[in-house]
Coordinates of C-alpha atoms in Angstrom, one line a residue:
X1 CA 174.2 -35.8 15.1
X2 CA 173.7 -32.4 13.0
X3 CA 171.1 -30.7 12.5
X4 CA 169.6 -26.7 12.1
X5 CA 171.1 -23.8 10.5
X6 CA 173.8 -23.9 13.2
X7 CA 174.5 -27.2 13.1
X8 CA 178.1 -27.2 11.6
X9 CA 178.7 -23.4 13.0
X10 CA 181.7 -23.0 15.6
X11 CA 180.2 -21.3 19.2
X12 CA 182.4 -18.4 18.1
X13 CA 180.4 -18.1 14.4
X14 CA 176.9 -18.3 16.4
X15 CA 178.6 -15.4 19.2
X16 CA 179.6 -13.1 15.6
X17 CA 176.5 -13.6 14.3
X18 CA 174.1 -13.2 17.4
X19 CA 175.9 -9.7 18.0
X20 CA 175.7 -8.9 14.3
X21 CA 171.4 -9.1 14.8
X22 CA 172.0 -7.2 18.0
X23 CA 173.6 -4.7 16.3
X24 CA 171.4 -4.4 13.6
X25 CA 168.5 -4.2 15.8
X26 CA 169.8 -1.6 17.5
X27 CA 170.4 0.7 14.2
X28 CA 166.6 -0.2 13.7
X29 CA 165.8 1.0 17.0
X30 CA 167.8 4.3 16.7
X31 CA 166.4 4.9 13.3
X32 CA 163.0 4.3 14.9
X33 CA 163.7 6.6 17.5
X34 CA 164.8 9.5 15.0
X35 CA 161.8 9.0 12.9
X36 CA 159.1 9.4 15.7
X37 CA 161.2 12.4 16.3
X38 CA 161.0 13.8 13.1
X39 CA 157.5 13.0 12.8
X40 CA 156.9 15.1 15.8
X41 CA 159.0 17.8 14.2
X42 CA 156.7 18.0 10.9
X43 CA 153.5 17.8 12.6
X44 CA 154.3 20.8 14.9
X45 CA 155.9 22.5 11.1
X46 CA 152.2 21.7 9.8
X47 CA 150.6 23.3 12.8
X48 CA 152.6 26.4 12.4
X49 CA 152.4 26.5 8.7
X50 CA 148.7 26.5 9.8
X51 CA 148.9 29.2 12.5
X52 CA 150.6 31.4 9.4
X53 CA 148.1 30.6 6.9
X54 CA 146.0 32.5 9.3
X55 CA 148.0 35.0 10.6
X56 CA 148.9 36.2 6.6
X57 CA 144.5 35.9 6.0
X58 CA 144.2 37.9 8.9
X59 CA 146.3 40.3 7.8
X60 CA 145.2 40.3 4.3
X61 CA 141.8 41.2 5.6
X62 CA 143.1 44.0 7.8
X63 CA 144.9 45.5 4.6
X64 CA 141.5 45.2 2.6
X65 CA 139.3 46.4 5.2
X66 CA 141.5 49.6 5.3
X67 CA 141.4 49.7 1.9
X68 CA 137.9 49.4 1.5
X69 CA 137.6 52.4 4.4
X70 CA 139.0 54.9 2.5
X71 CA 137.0 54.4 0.1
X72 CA 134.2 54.4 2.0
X73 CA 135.8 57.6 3.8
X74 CA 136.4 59.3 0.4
X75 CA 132.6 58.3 -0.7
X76 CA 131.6 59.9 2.6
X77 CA 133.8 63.1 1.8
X78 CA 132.3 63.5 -1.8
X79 CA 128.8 63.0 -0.6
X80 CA 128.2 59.6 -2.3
X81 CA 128.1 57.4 0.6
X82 CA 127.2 58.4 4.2
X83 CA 123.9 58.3 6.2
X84 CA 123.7 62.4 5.6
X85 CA 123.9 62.1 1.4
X86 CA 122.2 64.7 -0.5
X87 CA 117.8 63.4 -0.6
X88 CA 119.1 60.8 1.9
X89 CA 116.7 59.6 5.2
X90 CA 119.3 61.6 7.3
X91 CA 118.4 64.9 5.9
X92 CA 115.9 67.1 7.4
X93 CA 113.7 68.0 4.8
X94 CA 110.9 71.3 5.0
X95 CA 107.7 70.7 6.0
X96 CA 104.9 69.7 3.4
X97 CA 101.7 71.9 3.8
X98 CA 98.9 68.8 4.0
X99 CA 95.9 69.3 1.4
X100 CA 93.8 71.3 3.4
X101 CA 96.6 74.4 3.3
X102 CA 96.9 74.0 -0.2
X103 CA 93.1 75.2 -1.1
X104 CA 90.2 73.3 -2.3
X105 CA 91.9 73.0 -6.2
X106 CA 92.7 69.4 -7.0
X107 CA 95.5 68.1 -9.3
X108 CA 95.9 64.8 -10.8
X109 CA 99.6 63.4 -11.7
X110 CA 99.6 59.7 -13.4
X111 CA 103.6 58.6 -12.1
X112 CA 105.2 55.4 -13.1
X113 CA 108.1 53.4 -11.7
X114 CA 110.8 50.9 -13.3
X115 CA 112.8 48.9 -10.5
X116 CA 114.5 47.3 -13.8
X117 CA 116.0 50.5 -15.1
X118 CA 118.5 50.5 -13.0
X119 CA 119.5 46.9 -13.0
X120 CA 122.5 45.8 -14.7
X121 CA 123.7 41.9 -15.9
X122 CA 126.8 40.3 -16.8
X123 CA 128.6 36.7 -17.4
X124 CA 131.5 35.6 -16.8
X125 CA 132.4 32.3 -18.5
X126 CA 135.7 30.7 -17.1
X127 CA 137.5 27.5 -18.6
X128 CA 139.6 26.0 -16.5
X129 CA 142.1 23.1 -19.1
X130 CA 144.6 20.4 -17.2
X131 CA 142.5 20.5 -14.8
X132 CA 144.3 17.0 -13.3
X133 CA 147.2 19.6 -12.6
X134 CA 144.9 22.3 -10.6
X135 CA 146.1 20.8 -7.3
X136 CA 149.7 20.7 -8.1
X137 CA 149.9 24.3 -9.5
X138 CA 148.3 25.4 -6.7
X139 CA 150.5 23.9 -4.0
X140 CA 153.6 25.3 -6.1
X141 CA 152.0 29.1 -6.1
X142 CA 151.4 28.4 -2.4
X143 CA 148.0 29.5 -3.0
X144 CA 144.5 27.8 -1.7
X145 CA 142.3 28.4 -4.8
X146 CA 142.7 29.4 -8.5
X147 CA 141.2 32.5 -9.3
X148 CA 139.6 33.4 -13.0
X149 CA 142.3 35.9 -14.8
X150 CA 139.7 37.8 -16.1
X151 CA 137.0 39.6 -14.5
X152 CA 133.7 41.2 -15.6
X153 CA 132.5 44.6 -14.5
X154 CA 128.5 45.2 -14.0
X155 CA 127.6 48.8 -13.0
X156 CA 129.9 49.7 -10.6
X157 CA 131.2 46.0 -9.2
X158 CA 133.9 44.0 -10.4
X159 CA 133.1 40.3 -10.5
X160 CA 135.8 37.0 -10.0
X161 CA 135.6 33.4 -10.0
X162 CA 137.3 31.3 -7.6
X163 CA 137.2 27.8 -7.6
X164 CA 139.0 25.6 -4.4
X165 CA 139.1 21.5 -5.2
X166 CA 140.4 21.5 -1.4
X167 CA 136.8 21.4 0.9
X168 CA 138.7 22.2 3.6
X169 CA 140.6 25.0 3.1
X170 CA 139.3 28.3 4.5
X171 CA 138.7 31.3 2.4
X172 CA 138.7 34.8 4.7
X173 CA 136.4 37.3 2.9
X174 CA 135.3 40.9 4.2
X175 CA 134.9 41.2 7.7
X176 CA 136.7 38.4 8.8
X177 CA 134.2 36.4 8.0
X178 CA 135.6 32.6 7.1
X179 CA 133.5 30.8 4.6
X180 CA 134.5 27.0 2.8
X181 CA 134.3 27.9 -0.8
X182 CA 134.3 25.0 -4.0
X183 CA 133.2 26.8 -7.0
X184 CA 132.0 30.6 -5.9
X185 CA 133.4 34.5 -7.0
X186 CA 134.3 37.4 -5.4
X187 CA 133.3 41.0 -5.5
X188 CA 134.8 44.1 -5.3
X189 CA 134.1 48.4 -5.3
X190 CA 135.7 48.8 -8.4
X191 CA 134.0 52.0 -10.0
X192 CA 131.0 52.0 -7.5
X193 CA 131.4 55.3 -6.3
X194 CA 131.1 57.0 -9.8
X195 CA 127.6 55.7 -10.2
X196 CA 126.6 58.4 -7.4
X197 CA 124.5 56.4 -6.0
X198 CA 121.9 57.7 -3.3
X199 CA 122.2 54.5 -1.5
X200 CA 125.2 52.7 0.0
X201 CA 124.0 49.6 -0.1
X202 CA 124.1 47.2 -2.9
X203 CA 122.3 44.3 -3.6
X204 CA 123.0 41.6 -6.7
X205 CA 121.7 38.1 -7.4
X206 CA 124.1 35.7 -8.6
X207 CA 123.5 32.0 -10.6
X208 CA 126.4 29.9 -11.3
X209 CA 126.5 26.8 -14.0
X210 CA 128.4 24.3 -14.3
X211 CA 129.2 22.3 -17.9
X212 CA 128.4 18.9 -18.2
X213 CA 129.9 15.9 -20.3
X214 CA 128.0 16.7 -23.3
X215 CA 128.6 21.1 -23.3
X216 CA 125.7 21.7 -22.1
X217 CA 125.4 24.2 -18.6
X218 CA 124.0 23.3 -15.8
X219 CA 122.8 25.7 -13.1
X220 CA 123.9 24.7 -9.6
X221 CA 122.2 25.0 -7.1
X222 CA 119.3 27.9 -6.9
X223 CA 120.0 31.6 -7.1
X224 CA 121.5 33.4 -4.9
X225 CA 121.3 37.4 -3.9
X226 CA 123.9 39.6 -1.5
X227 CA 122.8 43.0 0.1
X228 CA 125.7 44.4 1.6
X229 CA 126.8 48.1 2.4
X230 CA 129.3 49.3 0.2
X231 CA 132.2 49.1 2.8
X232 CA 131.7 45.6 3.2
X233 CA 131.4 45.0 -0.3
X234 CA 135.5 45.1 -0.8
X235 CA 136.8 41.2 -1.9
X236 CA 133.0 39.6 -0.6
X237 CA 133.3 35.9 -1.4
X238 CA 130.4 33.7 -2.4
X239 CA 128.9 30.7 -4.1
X240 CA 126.5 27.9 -4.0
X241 CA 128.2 26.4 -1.2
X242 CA 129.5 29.1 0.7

């Protein structure tokens, strides 16, 4: 009687075979062994690509924060920044006789004031095309978000856009602060200190728009506004969903 896949095979065939499935099971179990390995080995190459992403925003941060120091420090030294500026609340100022001292005569001055004139707007309109290919391009420029190539300037600040399709990446602005950034801009000193301004603290509302399927914009979200002093002004990043 015959019968199975062995029926006709010699002991000696089934012995050849049996150790040919050993064998290859043990290859199996080795390759196994050196892929949990190297799966170990690029999770800890993630976690320190990680741990350098940080250490190089860390460091870029130090770099601007000097940077926007000596500015500040050369503001201070030219008497455009500082809490003792020329007219500023630092300053002790003579003493105004009170109406009594100045006699009985009376004088009448009719004085106006425009918190507009001083104001100054800008847009920055920014097109991103292959859009499909944003993520790729990024990953090969080793960068976390693209960044307009132009800017616009408005008074003395210098205005970016930035826009991240990664929600999770972090974004390290001035101060160390760490915001999550999809669409948003940054801002920088530029020609601030020419302005001689008697303040050295800025503050600038911001609306962003998005455009839809049929060209038309669409604001998103609702307006923002930033007052900063100046020498934390240097590469501030915001948005809608800062």
């Amino acid at each position: 009687i015959t019968g199975g896949p062995f029926g006709m095979a010699t002991a000696a065939e089934i012995q050849a075979e049996l150790e040919q499935v050993q064998a290859s099971t043990e290859q199996v179990n080795q390759r196994h062994s050196q892929l949990t390995q190297e799966i170990v080995d690029a999770e800890q190459k993630q976690r320190m690509r990680r741990e350098l992403d940080v250490a190089k925003a860390e460091l870029k941060f130090k770099q601007l924060d000097y940077e926007a120091r000596q500015i500040y420090r050369s503001n201070v030294d030219r008497d455009l920044s500082g809490p003792f500026v020329p007219g500023g609340p630092g300053v002790v100022r003579e003493k105004v006789p009170k109406g009594e001292e100045l006699g009985r005569l009376h004088s009448h001055q009719l004085s106006a004031t425009n918190c507009k004139q001083e104001v100054f707007t800008g847009t920055l309109e920014w097109k991103i095309a292959g859009m499909s290919w944003l993520k790729e391009a990024l990953l090969q420029a080793e960068d976390g978000y693209a960044k307009s190539p132009d800017n616009v300037k408005v008074g003395g600040l210098t205005f970016g856009c930035i826009y991240c399709p990664d929600s999770t990446a972090v974004t390290f602005t001035s101060n160390g602060r760490i915001r999550h950034v999809t669409l948003g801009a940054w801002v920088s000193l530029s020609q601030l200190h020419e302005l001689g301004l008697p303040s050295n603290v800025t503050v600038f509302r911001f609306k962003f728009y998005i455009m839809g399927q049929d060209g038309e914009y669409v604001q998103w979200d609702q307006e923002g506004q930033i007052c900063e002093a100046h020498k934390d002004l240097c590469y501030l990043v915001f948005g809608p969903d800062a």
